[in-house]
Short mmCIF file of C-alpha atoms in Angstrom, two decimals:
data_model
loop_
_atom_site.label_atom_id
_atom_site.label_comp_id
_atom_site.label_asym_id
_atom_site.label_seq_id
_atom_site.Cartn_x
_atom_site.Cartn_y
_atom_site.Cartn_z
CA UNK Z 1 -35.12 123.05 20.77
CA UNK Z 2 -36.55 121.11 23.87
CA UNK Z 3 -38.94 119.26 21.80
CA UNK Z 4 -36.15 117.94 19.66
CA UNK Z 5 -34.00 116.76 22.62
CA UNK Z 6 -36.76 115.26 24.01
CA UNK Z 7 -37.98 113.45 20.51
CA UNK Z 8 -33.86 113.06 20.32
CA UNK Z 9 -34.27 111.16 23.56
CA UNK Z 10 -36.90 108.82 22.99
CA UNK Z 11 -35.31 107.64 19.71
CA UNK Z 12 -32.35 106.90 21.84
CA UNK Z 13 -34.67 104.73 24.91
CA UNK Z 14 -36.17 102.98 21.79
CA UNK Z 15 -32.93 102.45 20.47
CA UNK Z 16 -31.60 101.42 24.03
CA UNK Z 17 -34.61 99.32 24.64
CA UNK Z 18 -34.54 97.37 21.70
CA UNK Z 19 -30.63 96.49 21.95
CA UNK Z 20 -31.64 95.33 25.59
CA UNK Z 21 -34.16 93.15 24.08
CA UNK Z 22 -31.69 91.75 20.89
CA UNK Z 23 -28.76 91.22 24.52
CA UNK Z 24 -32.00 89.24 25.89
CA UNK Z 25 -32.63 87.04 22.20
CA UNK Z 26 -29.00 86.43 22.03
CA UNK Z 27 -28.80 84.82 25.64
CA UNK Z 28 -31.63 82.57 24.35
CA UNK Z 29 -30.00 81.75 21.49
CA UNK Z 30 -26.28 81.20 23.17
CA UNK Z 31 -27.96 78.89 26.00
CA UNK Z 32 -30.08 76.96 23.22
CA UNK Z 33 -26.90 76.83 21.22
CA UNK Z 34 -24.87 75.71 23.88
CA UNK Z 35 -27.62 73.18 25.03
CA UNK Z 36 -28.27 71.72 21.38
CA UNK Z 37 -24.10 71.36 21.62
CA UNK Z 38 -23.88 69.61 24.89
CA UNK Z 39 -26.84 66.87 23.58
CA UNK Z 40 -24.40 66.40 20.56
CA UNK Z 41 -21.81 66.24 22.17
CA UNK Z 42 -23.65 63.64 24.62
CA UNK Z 43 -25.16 61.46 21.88
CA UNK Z 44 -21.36 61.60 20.17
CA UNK Z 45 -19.42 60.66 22.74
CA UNK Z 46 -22.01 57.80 23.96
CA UNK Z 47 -21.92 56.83 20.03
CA UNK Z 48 -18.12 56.41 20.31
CA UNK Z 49 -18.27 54.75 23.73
CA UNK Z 50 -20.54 52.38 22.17
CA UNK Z 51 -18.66 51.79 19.13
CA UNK Z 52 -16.07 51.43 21.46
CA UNK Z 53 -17.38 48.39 23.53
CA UNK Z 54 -18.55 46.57 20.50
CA UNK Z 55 -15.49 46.86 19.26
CA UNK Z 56 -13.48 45.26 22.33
CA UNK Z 57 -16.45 42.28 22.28
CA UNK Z 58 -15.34 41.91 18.62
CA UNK Z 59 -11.52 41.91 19.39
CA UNK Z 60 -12.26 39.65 21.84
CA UNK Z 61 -14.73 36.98 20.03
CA UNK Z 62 -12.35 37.23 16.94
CA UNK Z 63 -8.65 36.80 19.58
CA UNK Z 64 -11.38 33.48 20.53
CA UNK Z 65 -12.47 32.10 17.35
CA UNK Z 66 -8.28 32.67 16.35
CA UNK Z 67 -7.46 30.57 19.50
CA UNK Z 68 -10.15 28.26 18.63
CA UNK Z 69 -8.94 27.32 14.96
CA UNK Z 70 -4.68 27.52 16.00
CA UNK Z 71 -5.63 24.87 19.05
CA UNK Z 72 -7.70 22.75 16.35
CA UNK Z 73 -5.28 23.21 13.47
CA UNK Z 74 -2.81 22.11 16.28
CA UNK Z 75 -4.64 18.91 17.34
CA UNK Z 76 -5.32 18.10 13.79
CA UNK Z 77 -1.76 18.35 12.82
CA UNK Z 78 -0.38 16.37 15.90
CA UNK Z 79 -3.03 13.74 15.13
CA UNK Z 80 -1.82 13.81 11.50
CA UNK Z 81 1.86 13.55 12.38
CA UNK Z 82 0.83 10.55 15.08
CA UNK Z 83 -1.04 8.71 12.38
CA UNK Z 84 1.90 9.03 9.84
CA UNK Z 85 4.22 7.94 12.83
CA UNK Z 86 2.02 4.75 13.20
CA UNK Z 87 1.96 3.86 9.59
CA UNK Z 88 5.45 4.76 9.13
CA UNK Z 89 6.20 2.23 12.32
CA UNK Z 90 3.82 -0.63 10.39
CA UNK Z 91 5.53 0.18 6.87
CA UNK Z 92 9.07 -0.52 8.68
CA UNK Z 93 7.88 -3.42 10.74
CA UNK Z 94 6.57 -5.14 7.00
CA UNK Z 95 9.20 -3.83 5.43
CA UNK Z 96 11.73 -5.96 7.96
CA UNK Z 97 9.04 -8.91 7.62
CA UNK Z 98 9.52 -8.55 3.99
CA UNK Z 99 13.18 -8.35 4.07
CA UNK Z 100 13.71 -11.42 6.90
CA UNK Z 101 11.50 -13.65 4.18
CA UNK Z 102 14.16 -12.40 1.16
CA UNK Z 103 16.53 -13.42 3.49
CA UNK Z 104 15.44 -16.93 4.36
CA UNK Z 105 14.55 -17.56 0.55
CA UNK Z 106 18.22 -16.40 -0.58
CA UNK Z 107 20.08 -18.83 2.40
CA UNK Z 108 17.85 -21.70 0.58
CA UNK Z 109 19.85 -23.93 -1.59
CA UNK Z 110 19.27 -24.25 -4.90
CA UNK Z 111 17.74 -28.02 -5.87
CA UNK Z 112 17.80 -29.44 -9.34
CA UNK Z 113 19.49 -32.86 -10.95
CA UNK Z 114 19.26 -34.40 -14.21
CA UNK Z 115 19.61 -37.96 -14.32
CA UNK Z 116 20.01 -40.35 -17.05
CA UNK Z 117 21.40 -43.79 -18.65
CA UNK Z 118 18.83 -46.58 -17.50
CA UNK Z 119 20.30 -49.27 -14.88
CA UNK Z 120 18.25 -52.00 -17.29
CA UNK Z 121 15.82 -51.52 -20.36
CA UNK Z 122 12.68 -53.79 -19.77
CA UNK Z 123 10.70 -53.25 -17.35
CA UNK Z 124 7.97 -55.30 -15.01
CA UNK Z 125 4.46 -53.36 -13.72
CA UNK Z 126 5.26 -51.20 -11.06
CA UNK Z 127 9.08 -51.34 -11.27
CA UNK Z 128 11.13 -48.23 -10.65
CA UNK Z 129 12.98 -46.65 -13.74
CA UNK Z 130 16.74 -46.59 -12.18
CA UNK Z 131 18.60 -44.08 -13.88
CA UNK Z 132 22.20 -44.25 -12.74
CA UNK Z 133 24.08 -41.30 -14.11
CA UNK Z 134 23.37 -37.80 -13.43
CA UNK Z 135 24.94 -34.40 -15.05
CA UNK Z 136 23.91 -32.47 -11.97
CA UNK Z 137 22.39 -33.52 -8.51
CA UNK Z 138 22.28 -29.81 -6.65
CA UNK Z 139 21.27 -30.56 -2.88
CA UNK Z 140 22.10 -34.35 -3.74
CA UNK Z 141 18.47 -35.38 -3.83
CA UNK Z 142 18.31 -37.80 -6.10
CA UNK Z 143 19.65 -41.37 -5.62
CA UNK Z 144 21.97 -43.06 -7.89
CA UNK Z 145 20.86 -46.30 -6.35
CA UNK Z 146 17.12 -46.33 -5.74
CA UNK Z 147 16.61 -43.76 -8.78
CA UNK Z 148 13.98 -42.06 -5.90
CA UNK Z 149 14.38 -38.49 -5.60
CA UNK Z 150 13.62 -37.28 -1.73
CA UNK Z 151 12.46 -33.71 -0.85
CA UNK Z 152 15.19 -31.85 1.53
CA UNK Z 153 13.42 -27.88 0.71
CA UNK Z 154 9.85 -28.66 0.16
CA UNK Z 155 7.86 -26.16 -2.31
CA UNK Z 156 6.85 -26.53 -5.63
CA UNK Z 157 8.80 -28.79 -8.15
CA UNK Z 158 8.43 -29.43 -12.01
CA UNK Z 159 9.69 -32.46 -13.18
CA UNK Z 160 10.14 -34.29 -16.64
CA UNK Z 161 10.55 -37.53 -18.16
CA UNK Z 162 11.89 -38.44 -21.48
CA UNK Z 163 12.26 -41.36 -23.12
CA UNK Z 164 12.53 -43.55 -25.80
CA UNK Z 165 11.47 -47.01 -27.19
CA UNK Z 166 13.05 -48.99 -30.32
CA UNK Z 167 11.58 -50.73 -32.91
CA UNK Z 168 7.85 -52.41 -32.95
CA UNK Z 169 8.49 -51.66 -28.76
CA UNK Z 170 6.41 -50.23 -26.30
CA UNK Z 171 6.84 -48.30 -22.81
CA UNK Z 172 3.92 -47.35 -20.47
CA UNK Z 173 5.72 -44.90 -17.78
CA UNK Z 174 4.44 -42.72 -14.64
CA UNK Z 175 6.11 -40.27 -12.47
CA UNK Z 176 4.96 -41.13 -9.09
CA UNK Z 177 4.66 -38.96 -5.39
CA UNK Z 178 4.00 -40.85 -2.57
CA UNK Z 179 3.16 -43.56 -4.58
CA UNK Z 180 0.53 -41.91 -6.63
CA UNK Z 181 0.33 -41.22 -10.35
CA UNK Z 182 1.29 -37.44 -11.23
CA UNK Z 183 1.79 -37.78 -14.69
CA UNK Z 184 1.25 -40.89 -17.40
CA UNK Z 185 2.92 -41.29 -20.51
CA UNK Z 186 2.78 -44.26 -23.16
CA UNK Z 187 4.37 -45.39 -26.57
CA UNK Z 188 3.19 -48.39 -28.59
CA UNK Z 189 5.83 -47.90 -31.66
CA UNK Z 190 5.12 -50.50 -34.99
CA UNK Z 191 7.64 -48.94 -37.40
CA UNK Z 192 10.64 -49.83 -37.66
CA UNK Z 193 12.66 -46.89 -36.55
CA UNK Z 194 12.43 -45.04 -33.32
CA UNK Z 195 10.27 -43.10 -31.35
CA UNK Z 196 10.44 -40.67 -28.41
CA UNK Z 197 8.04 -39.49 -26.09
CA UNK Z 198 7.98 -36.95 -22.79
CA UNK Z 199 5.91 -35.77 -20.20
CA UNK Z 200 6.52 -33.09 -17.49
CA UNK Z 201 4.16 -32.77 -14.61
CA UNK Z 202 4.67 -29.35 -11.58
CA UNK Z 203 3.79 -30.94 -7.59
CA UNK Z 204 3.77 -29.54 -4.14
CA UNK Z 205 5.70 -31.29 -1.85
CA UNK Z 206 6.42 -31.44 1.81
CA UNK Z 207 9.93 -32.47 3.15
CA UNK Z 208 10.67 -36.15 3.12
CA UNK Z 209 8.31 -36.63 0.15
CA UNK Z 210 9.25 -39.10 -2.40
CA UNK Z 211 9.45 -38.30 -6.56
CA UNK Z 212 10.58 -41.70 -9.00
CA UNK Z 213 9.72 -42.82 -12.55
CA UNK Z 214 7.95 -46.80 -12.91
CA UNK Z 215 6.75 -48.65 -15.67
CA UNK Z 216 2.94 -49.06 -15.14
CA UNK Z 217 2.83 -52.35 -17.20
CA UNK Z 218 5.71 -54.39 -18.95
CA UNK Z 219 7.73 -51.48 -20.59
CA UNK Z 220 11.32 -51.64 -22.82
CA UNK Z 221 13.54 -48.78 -23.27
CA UNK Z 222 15.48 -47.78 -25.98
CA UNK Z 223 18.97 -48.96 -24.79
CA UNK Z 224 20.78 -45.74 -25.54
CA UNK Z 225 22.96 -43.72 -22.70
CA UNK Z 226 21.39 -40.50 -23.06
CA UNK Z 227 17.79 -41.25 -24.54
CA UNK Z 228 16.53 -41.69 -21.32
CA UNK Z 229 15.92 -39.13 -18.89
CA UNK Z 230 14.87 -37.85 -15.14
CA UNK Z 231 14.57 -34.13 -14.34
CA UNK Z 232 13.51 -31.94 -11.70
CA UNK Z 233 14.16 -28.44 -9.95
CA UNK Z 234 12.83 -26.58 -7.54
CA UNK Z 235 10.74 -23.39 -8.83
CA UNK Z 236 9.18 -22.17 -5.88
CA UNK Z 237 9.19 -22.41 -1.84
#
């Protein structure tokens, strides 16, 4: 009976012993445990913290790089709106040039005449062809008396002669500016009918400049009232 409380016994100090021993393995374990949890934890939280930072800088570099493009978008859009400013301001100022020149040419009077019936009908060199009867004399540049047509708007004129000579007749006729030849024109007629002839020539003038028909040699007309013709009109300033 003693022997088997005594083996009884040491079954229960081995028993005993090893539990102390499994307490002892399972304090190891818990402080590894908890150690291995606190160097997570560490690592983690200096992971975040990191992650953190870097993402402040990149908040911050992109709030930056947003200013950066809004005050350049800004200065590129002020600089557009100046430019279009100026070239609206130029457009308006030509525009008013434009319209001040429309103006001027619309307050200029309109200059034309048509003159006709021929003061005499044979002519000497150089004589002026007086025509004494005119349809219309707009501006009143022509003169009846003189048959010399004087510039009051200068610009560009056109102006035409016609004219006719009779039987086995001849006429040799200029228009003249300034006293130079513009435009020639000559009939030597043989038949026995009549024969026509006219020539038209466009000159630049300046004010006071002088515009007339003369024979260039000894010249004879047709004497009919309205076979003989002076023209001009102002086409352009």
């Amino acid at each position: 009976m003693l022997k088997e409380i005594c083996e009884t016994n040491v079954k229960v100090e081995s028993a005993l012993k090893l539990m102390h021993e499994d307490r002892h393995k399972l304090a190891a374990s818990k402080e590894e445990m908890d150690t291995e949890i606190k160097a997570t934890l560490h690592v983690s939280l200096k992971n975040m913290s990191d992650s953190l930072a870097f993402m402040k800088h990149l908040h911050a570099e992109m709030g930056t790089q947003l200013n950066d493009v809004i005050n350049t978008s800004m200065i590129n859009i002020s600089d557009a709106v100046a430019k279009m400013t100026e070239n609206s301001s130029k457009t308006g100022l030509q525009l008013n040039k434009d319209i001040d020149i429309l103006k001027e040419q619309l307050t200029i009077s309109s200059i034309y005449f048509h003159a006709f019936n021929v003061a005499e009908y044979s002519f000497d060199t150089s004589q002026i062809v007086v025509y004494t009867t005119v349809r219309v004399n707009e501006g009143q540049c022509y003169d009846l008396k003189t048959g010399r047509f004087t510039v009051s708007v200068p610009g560009l004129y056109v102006f035409t002669v016609h004219y006719d000579v009779g039987p086995s007749a001849r006429a040799y006729l200029a228009i003249v500016h300034q006293g130079a030849k513009k435009q020639e024109s000559y009939i030597h007629h043989t038949s026995n009918d009549y024969e026509s002839a006219s020539m038209q020539v466009f000159i630049k003038v300046a004010k006071s400049d002088q515009i007339w028909v003369q024979a260039q040699q000894g010249s004879n007309l047709y004497s009919s009232t309205t076979y003989n013709s002076f023209t001009g009109v102002l086409i352009h300033v």
